[in-house]
mmCIF file with all atom_site columns, C-alpha atoms in Angstrom:
data_model
loop_
_atom_site.group_PDB
_atom_site.id
_atom_site.type_symbol
_atom_site.label_atom_id
_atom_site.label_alt_id
_atom_site.label_comp_id
_atom_site.label_asym_id
_atom_site.label_entity_id
_atom_site.label_seq_id
_atom_site.pdbx_PDB_ins_code
_atom_site.Cartn_x
_atom_site.Cartn_y
_atom_site.Cartn_z
_atom_site.occupancy
_atom_site.B_iso_or_equiv
_atom_site.pdbx_formal_charge
_atom_site.auth_seq_id
_atom_site.auth_comp_id
_atom_site.auth_asym_id
_atom_site.auth_atom_id
_atom_site.pdbx_PDB_model_num
ATOM 1   C CA . LEU A 1 1   ? -0.277 0.312  0.294   1.00 77.00 ? 1   LEU A CA 1
ATOM 2   C CA . LEU A 1 2   ? 2.526  2.452  0.651   1.00 83.00 ? 2   LEU A CA 1
ATOM 3   C CA . ASN A 1 3   ? 4.460  2.042  -2.196  1.00 80.00 ? 3   ASN A CA 1
ATOM 4   C CA . LEU A 1 4   ? 1.227  2.546  -4.561  1.00 82.00 ? 4   LEU A CA 1
ATOM 5   C CA . ILE A 1 5   ? 0.392  5.840  -2.749  1.00 84.00 ? 5   ILE A CA 1
ATOM 6   C CA . ILE A 1 6   ? 4.511  6.450  -3.042  1.00 86.00 ? 6   ILE A CA 1
ATOM 7   C CA . ALA A 1 7   ? 5.443  4.748  -6.345  1.00 82.00 ? 7   ALA A CA 1
ATOM 8   C CA . LYS A 1 8   ? 2.431  5.378  -8.303  1.00 85.00 ? 8   LYS A CA 1
ATOM 9   C CA . HIS A 1 9   ? -0.356 8.335  -7.001  1.00 90.00 ? 9   HIS A CA 1
ATOM 10  C CA . ALA A 1 10  ? 2.846  10.519 -5.586  1.00 91.00 ? 10  ALA A CA 1
ATOM 11  C CA . SER A 1 11  ? 4.255  10.481 -9.420  1.00 90.00 ? 11  SER A CA 1
ATOM 12  C CA . ASP A 1 12  ? 1.121  10.632 -11.189 1.00 91.00 ? 12  ASP A CA 1
ATOM 13  C CA . ALA A 1 13  ? 1.458  13.347 -13.871 1.00 90.00 ? 13  ALA A CA 1
ATOM 14  C CA . THR A 1 14  ? -2.226 13.577 -14.929 1.00 94.00 ? 14  THR A CA 1
ATOM 15  C CA . SER A 1 15  ? -3.338 15.171 -11.703 1.00 95.00 ? 15  SER A CA 1
ATOM 16  C CA . SER A 1 16  ? -2.541 16.866 -9.385  1.00 96.00 ? 16  SER A CA 1
ATOM 17  C CA . ASN A 1 17  ? -5.287 16.256 -7.048  1.00 96.00 ? 17  ASN A CA 1
ATOM 18  C CA . VAL A 1 18  ? -4.003 12.887 -6.803  1.00 95.00 ? 18  VAL A CA 1
ATOM 19  C CA . ARG A 1 19  ? -0.199 13.793 -5.993  1.00 96.00 ? 19  ARG A CA 1
ATOM 20  C CA . ALA A 1 20  ? -1.204 16.167 -3.239  1.00 96.00 ? 20  ALA A CA 1
ATOM 21  C CA . SER A 1 21  ? -4.296 13.514 -1.957  1.00 95.00 ? 21  SER A CA 1
ATOM 22  C CA . ALA A 1 22  ? -0.430 11.332 -1.488  1.00 95.00 ? 22  ALA A CA 1
ATOM 23  C CA . VAL A 1 23  ? 1.502  13.516 0.693   1.00 96.00 ? 23  VAL A CA 1
ATOM 24  C CA . VAL A 1 24  ? -1.952 13.883 2.840   1.00 96.00 ? 24  VAL A CA 1
ATOM 25  C CA . ALA A 1 25  ? -2.117 10.372 3.181   1.00 95.00 ? 25  ALA A CA 1
ATOM 26  C CA . MET A 1 26  ? 1.607  10.057 4.086   1.00 95.00 ? 26  MET A CA 1
ATOM 27  C CA . GLN A 1 27  ? 0.718  13.001 6.755   1.00 96.00 ? 27  GLN A CA 1
ATOM 28  C CA . THR A 1 28  ? -2.274 10.845 8.265   1.00 96.00 ? 28  THR A CA 1
ATOM 29  C CA . LEU A 1 29  ? -0.119 7.682  8.643   1.00 95.00 ? 29  LEU A CA 1
ATOM 30  C CA . LEU A 1 30  ? 2.019  9.642  10.205  1.00 96.00 ? 30  LEU A CA 1
ATOM 31  C CA . GLU A 1 31  ? -0.792 10.259 13.324  1.00 96.00 ? 31  GLU A CA 1
ATOM 32  C CA . GLU A 1 32  ? 0.062  6.801  14.279  1.00 96.00 ? 32  GLU A CA 1
ATOM 33  C CA . GLU A 1 33  ? 3.388  7.098  16.452  1.00 95.00 ? 33  GLU A CA 1
ATOM 34  C CA . LYS A 1 34  ? 3.678  3.421  15.402  1.00 95.00 ? 34  LYS A CA 1
ATOM 35  C CA . THR A 1 35  ? 4.114  4.323  11.501  1.00 94.00 ? 35  THR A CA 1
ATOM 36  C CA . HIS A 1 36  ? 6.967  6.585  11.789  1.00 95.00 ? 36  HIS A CA 1
ATOM 37  C CA . ALA A 1 37  ? 9.501  3.628  11.933  1.00 94.00 ? 37  ALA A CA 1
ATOM 38  C CA . VAL A 1 38  ? 8.382  2.416  9.002   1.00 94.00 ? 38  VAL A CA 1
ATOM 39  C CA . LEU A 1 39  ? 7.566  5.632  7.106   1.00 94.00 ? 39  LEU A CA 1
ATOM 40  C CA . ARG A 1 40  ? 11.169 7.515  8.165   1.00 95.00 ? 40  ARG A CA 1
ATOM 41  C CA . PRO A 1 41  ? 13.592 6.056  5.134   1.00 94.00 ? 41  PRO A CA 1
ATOM 42  C CA . LEU A 1 42  ? 10.820 6.822  2.635   1.00 94.00 ? 42  LEU A CA 1
ATOM 43  C CA . LEU A 1 43  ? 9.176  10.151 2.729   1.00 95.00 ? 43  LEU A CA 1
ATOM 44  C CA . PRO A 1 44  ? 12.900 11.061 0.936   1.00 95.00 ? 44  PRO A CA 1
ATOM 45  C CA . SER A 1 45  ? 10.704 10.260 -1.791  1.00 94.00 ? 45  SER A CA 1
ATOM 46  C CA . LEU A 1 46  ? 8.484  12.179 -1.570  1.00 95.00 ? 46  LEU A CA 1
ATOM 47  C CA . GLY A 1 47  ? 10.725 15.181 -0.771  1.00 95.00 ? 47  GLY A CA 1
ATOM 48  C CA . ASN A 1 48  ? 11.017 16.579 -5.038  1.00 95.00 ? 48  ASN A CA 1
ATOM 49  C CA . LEU A 1 49  ? 7.264  17.000 -4.697  1.00 97.00 ? 49  LEU A CA 1
ATOM 50  C CA . ILE A 1 50  ? 8.603  20.446 -3.271  1.00 97.00 ? 50  ILE A CA 1
ATOM 51  C CA . HIS A 1 51  ? 9.122  21.889 -7.001  1.00 97.00 ? 51  HIS A CA 1
ATOM 52  C CA . ASP A 1 52  ? 6.105  20.643 -8.346  1.00 96.00 ? 52  ASP A CA 1
ATOM 53  C CA . LYS A 1 53  ? 4.426  22.919 -10.741 1.00 95.00 ? 53  LYS A CA 1
ATOM 54  C CA . THR A 1 54  ? 0.819  22.691 -8.715  1.00 96.00 ? 54  THR A CA 1
ATOM 55  C CA . ASP A 1 55  ? 0.430  24.922 -5.881  1.00 95.00 ? 55  ASP A CA 1
ATOM 56  C CA . LYS A 1 56  ? -1.832 22.642 -3.779  1.00 97.00 ? 56  LYS A CA 1
ATOM 57  C CA . VAL A 1 57  ? 1.258  19.698 -4.398  1.00 97.00 ? 57  VAL A CA 1
ATOM 58  C CA . ARG A 1 58  ? 4.031  22.101 -3.005  1.00 97.00 ? 58  ARG A CA 1
ATOM 59  C CA . LEU A 1 59  ? 1.561  23.437 0.245   1.00 98.00 ? 59  LEU A CA 1
ATOM 60  C CA . ALA A 1 60  ? 0.996  20.157 0.735   1.00 98.00 ? 60  ALA A CA 1
ATOM 61  C CA . VAL A 1 61  ? 4.689  18.092 1.241   1.00 98.00 ? 61  VAL A CA 1
ATOM 62  C CA . VAL A 1 62  ? 5.048  22.114 3.030   1.00 98.00 ? 62  VAL A CA 1
ATOM 63  C CA . LYS A 1 63  ? 2.369  21.306 6.219   1.00 98.00 ? 63  LYS A CA 1
ATOM 64  C CA . LEU A 1 64  ? 3.813  17.120 5.548   1.00 98.00 ? 64  LEU A CA 1
ATOM 65  C CA . LEU A 1 65  ? 7.088  18.900 6.717   1.00 98.00 ? 65  LEU A CA 1
ATOM 66  C CA . LEU A 1 66  ? 5.547  20.784 9.575   1.00 98.00 ? 66  LEU A CA 1
ATOM 67  C CA . HIS A 1 67  ? 4.292  17.912 10.209  1.00 98.00 ? 67  HIS A CA 1
ATOM 68  C CA . VAL A 1 68  ? 7.434  16.023 10.549  1.00 98.00 ? 68  VAL A CA 1
ATOM 69  C CA . LYS A 1 69  ? 9.295  18.711 12.393  1.00 96.00 ? 69  LYS A CA 1
ATOM 70  C CA . LYS A 1 70  ? 7.143  17.868 15.618  1.00 96.00 ? 70  LYS A CA 1
ATOM 71  C CA . ILE A 1 71  ? 8.143  14.191 15.749  1.00 96.00 ? 71  ILE A CA 1
ATOM 72  C CA . ARG A 1 72  ? 10.638 13.504 18.023  1.00 93.00 ? 72  ARG A CA 1
ATOM 73  C CA . GLY A 1 73  ? 13.585 11.822 15.836  1.00 92.00 ? 73  GLY A CA 1
ATOM 74  C CA . MET A 1 74  ? 12.384 13.098 12.400  1.00 96.00 ? 74  MET A CA 1
ATOM 75  C CA . LYS A 1 75  ? 14.349 15.571 10.800  1.00 96.00 ? 75  LYS A CA 1
ATOM 76  C CA . TYR A 1 76  ? 12.338 17.677 7.823   1.00 97.00 ? 76  TYR A CA 1
ATOM 77  C CA . TYR A 1 77  ? 15.246 18.505 6.642   1.00 97.00 ? 77  TYR A CA 1
ATOM 78  C CA . HIS A 1 78  ? 16.112 14.938 5.573   1.00 97.00 ? 78  HIS A CA 1
ATOM 79  C CA . VAL A 1 79  ? 13.384 15.106 3.527   1.00 97.00 ? 79  VAL A CA 1
ATOM 80  C CA . VAL A 1 80  ? 14.098 17.359 2.097   1.00 98.00 ? 80  VAL A CA 1
ATOM 81  C CA . PRO A 1 81  ? 17.314 19.123 2.113   1.00 97.00 ? 81  PRO A CA 1
ATOM 82  C CA . ALA A 1 82  ? 17.784 22.619 3.135   1.00 95.00 ? 82  ALA A CA 1
ATOM 83  C CA . HIS A 1 83  ? 18.715 23.761 -0.068  1.00 96.00 ? 83  HIS A CA 1
ATOM 84  C CA . HIS A 1 84  ? 16.082 22.573 -1.859  1.00 97.00 ? 84  HIS A CA 1
ATOM 85  C CA . LEU A 1 85  ? 13.924 24.706 1.022   1.00 97.00 ? 85  LEU A CA 1
ATOM 86  C CA . LEU A 1 86  ? 15.174 27.811 0.503   1.00 97.00 ? 86  LEU A CA 1
ATOM 87  C CA . VAL A 1 87  ? 15.469 27.349 -3.291  1.00 96.00 ? 87  VAL A CA 1
ATOM 88  C CA . ARG A 1 88  ? 11.594 26.557 -3.266  1.00 97.00 ? 88  ARG A CA 1
ATOM 89  C CA . LEU A 1 89  ? 10.639 29.384 -1.162  1.00 96.00 ? 89  LEU A CA 1
ATOM 90  C CA . GLU A 1 90  ? 12.985 31.926 -3.999  1.00 96.00 ? 90  GLU A CA 1
ATOM 91  C CA . ASP A 1 91  ? 11.240 30.334 -6.994  1.00 96.00 ? 91  ASP A CA 1
ATOM 92  C CA . GLU A 1 92  ? 7.902  31.803 -5.045  1.00 94.00 ? 92  GLU A CA 1
ATOM 93  C CA . GLY A 1 93  ? 8.863  35.093 -5.362  1.00 90.00 ? 93  GLY A CA 1
ATOM 94  C CA . TYR A 1 94  ? 9.083  35.385 -8.309  1.00 89.00 ? 94  TYR A CA 1
ATOM 95  C CA . ARG A 1 95  ? 6.449  33.572 -9.113  1.00 87.00 ? 95  ARG A CA 1
ATOM 96  C CA . GLY A 1 96  ? 5.024  37.154 -8.033  1.00 85.00 ? 96  GLY A CA 1
ATOM 97  C CA . ASN A 1 97  ? 3.332  35.047 -4.679  1.00 85.00 ? 97  ASN A CA 1
ATOM 98  C CA . PRO A 1 98  ? 5.561  35.904 -2.251  1.00 91.00 ? 98  PRO A CA 1
ATOM 99  C CA . THR A 1 99  ? 2.888  36.322 0.502   1.00 92.00 ? 99  THR A CA 1
ATOM 100 C CA . GLY A 1 100 ? 1.691  33.497 -1.022  1.00 94.00 ? 100 GLY A CA 1
ATOM 101 C CA . PRO A 1 101 ? 0.094  30.069 1.371   1.00 96.00 ? 101 PRO A CA 1
ATOM 102 C CA . VAL A 1 102 ? 3.311  27.998 0.475   1.00 96.00 ? 102 VAL A CA 1
ATOM 103 C CA . SER A 1 103 ? 5.613  31.341 1.038   1.00 96.00 ? 103 SER A CA 1
ATOM 104 C CA . VAL A 1 104 ? 3.666  31.470 3.884   1.00 97.00 ? 104 VAL A CA 1
ATOM 105 C CA . ALA A 1 105 ? 4.526  27.669 5.224   1.00 97.00 ? 105 ALA A CA 1
ATOM 106 C CA . LEU A 1 106 ? 8.047  27.841 3.922   1.00 97.00 ? 106 LEU A CA 1
ATOM 107 C CA . THR A 1 107 ? 9.186  30.705 6.172   1.00 96.00 ? 107 THR A CA 1
ATOM 108 C CA . ASP A 1 108 ? 7.077  28.782 9.365   1.00 96.00 ? 108 ASP A CA 1
ATOM 109 C CA . LEU A 1 109 ? 9.057  26.098 8.589   1.00 97.00 ? 109 LEU A CA 1
ATOM 110 C CA . LEU A 1 110 ? 12.257 28.068 8.463   1.00 96.00 ? 110 LEU A CA 1
ATOM 111 C CA . SER A 1 111 ? 12.206 30.330 10.866  1.00 94.00 ? 111 SER A CA 1
ATOM 112 C CA . ASN A 1 112 ? 13.200 28.749 13.936  1.00 90.00 ? 112 ASN A CA 1
ATOM 113 C CA . SER A 1 113 ? 16.424 28.331 12.000  1.00 89.00 ? 113 SER A CA 1
ATOM 114 C CA . PHE A 1 114 ? 16.392 32.089 11.970  1.00 88.00 ? 114 PHE A CA 1
ATOM 115 C CA . PHE A 1 115 ? 15.118 32.614 14.757  1.00 85.00 ? 115 PHE A CA 1
ATOM 116 C CA . PRO A 1 116 ? 16.150 30.070 17.602  1.00 82.00 ? 116 PRO A CA 1
ATOM 117 C CA . LEU A 1 117 ? 14.963 30.147 20.795  1.00 76.00 ? 117 LEU A CA 1
ATOM 118 C CA . SER A 1 118 ? 18.295 28.128 22.270  1.00 68.00 ? 118 SER A CA 1
ATOM 119 C CA . ASN A 1 119 ? 20.740 26.752 20.637  1.00 64.00 ? 119 ASN A CA 1
ATOM 120 C CA . THR A 1 120 ? 21.630 22.474 20.797  1.00 62.00 ? 120 THR A CA 1
ATOM 121 C CA . LYS A 1 121 ? 23.540 23.617 24.382  1.00 66.00 ? 121 LYS A CA 1
ATOM 122 C CA . ASN A 1 122 ? 20.211 25.069 25.578  1.00 66.00 ? 122 ASN A CA 1
ATOM 123 C CA . LYS A 1 123 ? 22.177 28.190 26.450  1.00 73.00 ? 123 LYS A CA 1
ATOM 124 C CA . ALA A 1 124 ? 19.827 31.159 25.130  1.00 76.00 ? 124 ALA A CA 1
ATOM 125 C CA . VAL A 1 125 ? 20.671 32.749 21.639  1.00 78.00 ? 125 VAL A CA 1
ATOM 126 C CA . THR A 1 126 ? 22.191 36.363 21.172  1.00 85.00 ? 126 THR A CA 1
ATOM 127 C CA . MET A 1 127 ? 21.349 38.912 18.741  1.00 88.00 ? 127 MET A CA 1
ATOM 128 C CA . THR A 1 128 ? 25.027 38.642 16.961  1.00 90.00 ? 128 THR A CA 1
ATOM 129 C CA . ASP A 1 129 ? 24.096 34.720 16.897  1.00 88.00 ? 129 ASP A CA 1
ATOM 130 C CA . ILE A 1 130 ? 20.793 35.964 14.902  1.00 89.00 ? 130 ILE A CA 1
ATOM 131 C CA . ILE A 1 131 ? 22.694 38.257 12.933  1.00 93.00 ? 131 ILE A CA 1
ATOM 132 C CA . ASN A 1 132 ? 24.834 36.488 12.068  1.00 92.00 ? 132 ASN A CA 1
ATOM 133 C CA . ARG A 1 133 ? 22.549 34.122 10.696  1.00 91.00 ? 133 ARG A CA 1
ATOM 134 C CA . THR A 1 134 ? 20.631 36.477 8.840   1.00 93.00 ? 134 THR A CA 1
ATOM 135 C CA . LEU A 1 135 ? 23.801 37.431 7.048   1.00 95.00 ? 135 LEU A CA 1
ATOM 136 C CA . ARG A 1 136 ? 24.349 34.379 5.804   1.00 94.00 ? 136 ARG A CA 1
ATOM 137 C CA . LEU A 1 137 ? 21.296 33.667 4.050   1.00 95.00 ? 137 LEU A CA 1
ATOM 138 C CA . LEU A 1 138 ? 21.147 37.394 2.766   1.00 95.00 ? 138 LEU A CA 1
ATOM 139 C CA . THR A 1 139 ? 24.725 36.104 1.101   1.00 95.00 ? 139 THR A CA 1
ATOM 140 C CA . ASP A 1 140 ? 23.718 32.648 0.334   1.00 95.00 ? 140 ASP A CA 1
ATOM 141 C CA . ASN A 1 141 ? 20.662 33.584 -0.511  1.00 95.00 ? 141 ASN A CA 1
ATOM 142 C CA . PRO A 1 142 ? 19.422 37.003 -0.964  1.00 96.00 ? 142 PRO A CA 1
ATOM 143 C CA . GLY A 1 143 ? 15.786 35.852 -3.054  1.00 95.00 ? 143 GLY A CA 1
ATOM 144 C CA . ALA A 1 144 ? 15.083 33.556 -0.127  1.00 96.00 ? 144 ALA A CA 1
ATOM 145 C CA . ALA A 1 145 ? 16.034 36.251 2.418   1.00 96.00 ? 145 ALA A CA 1
ATOM 146 C CA . LEU A 1 146 ? 13.974 38.593 0.865   1.00 95.00 ? 146 LEU A CA 1
ATOM 147 C CA . VAL A 1 147 ? 10.997 36.843 1.017   1.00 96.00 ? 147 VAL A CA 1
ATOM 148 C CA . PHE A 1 148 ? 11.069 34.476 4.210   1.00 96.00 ? 148 PHE A CA 1
ATOM 149 C CA . TYR A 1 149 ? 12.365 37.975 5.959   1.00 94.00 ? 149 TYR A CA 1
ATOM 150 C CA . ARG A 1 150 ? 8.748  39.597 4.148   1.00 94.00 ? 150 ARG A CA 1
ATOM 151 C CA . ASN A 1 151 ? 6.771  36.927 5.959   1.00 94.00 ? 151 ASN A CA 1
ATOM 152 C CA . ALA A 1 152 ? 8.570  36.804 9.565   1.00 89.00 ? 152 ALA A CA 1
#
């Protein structure tokens, strides 16, 4: 069943509704903790859908990533690499929709990376850390930075 959803439905070129539904089905399955071990290695197969031509599919993927972010032991950037998320954020701006639902959801997903409450050692993050993260984003990907800070 999982192979059918991921291999066939998530890559159905004829219907964006089917692709979006496949992503939503994975998110629904993730609500049951017992599925995490089985789904963890399969989720990266859905990662390329972040670049789907249809907003509905891209939004479904970002919502899936937001759900994955809440699951202990799973990292959203293992499903879709951070570089792809920033490219997608930048592209949303170029599509003329920098404040659209996909852009806003991506900003929400990435906000802890640029405005963390604490670092890995549970120490408070200083303004210097936040400024350094901002400068790095501006240097590495100015288009993504523009869309991110417009929605932050």
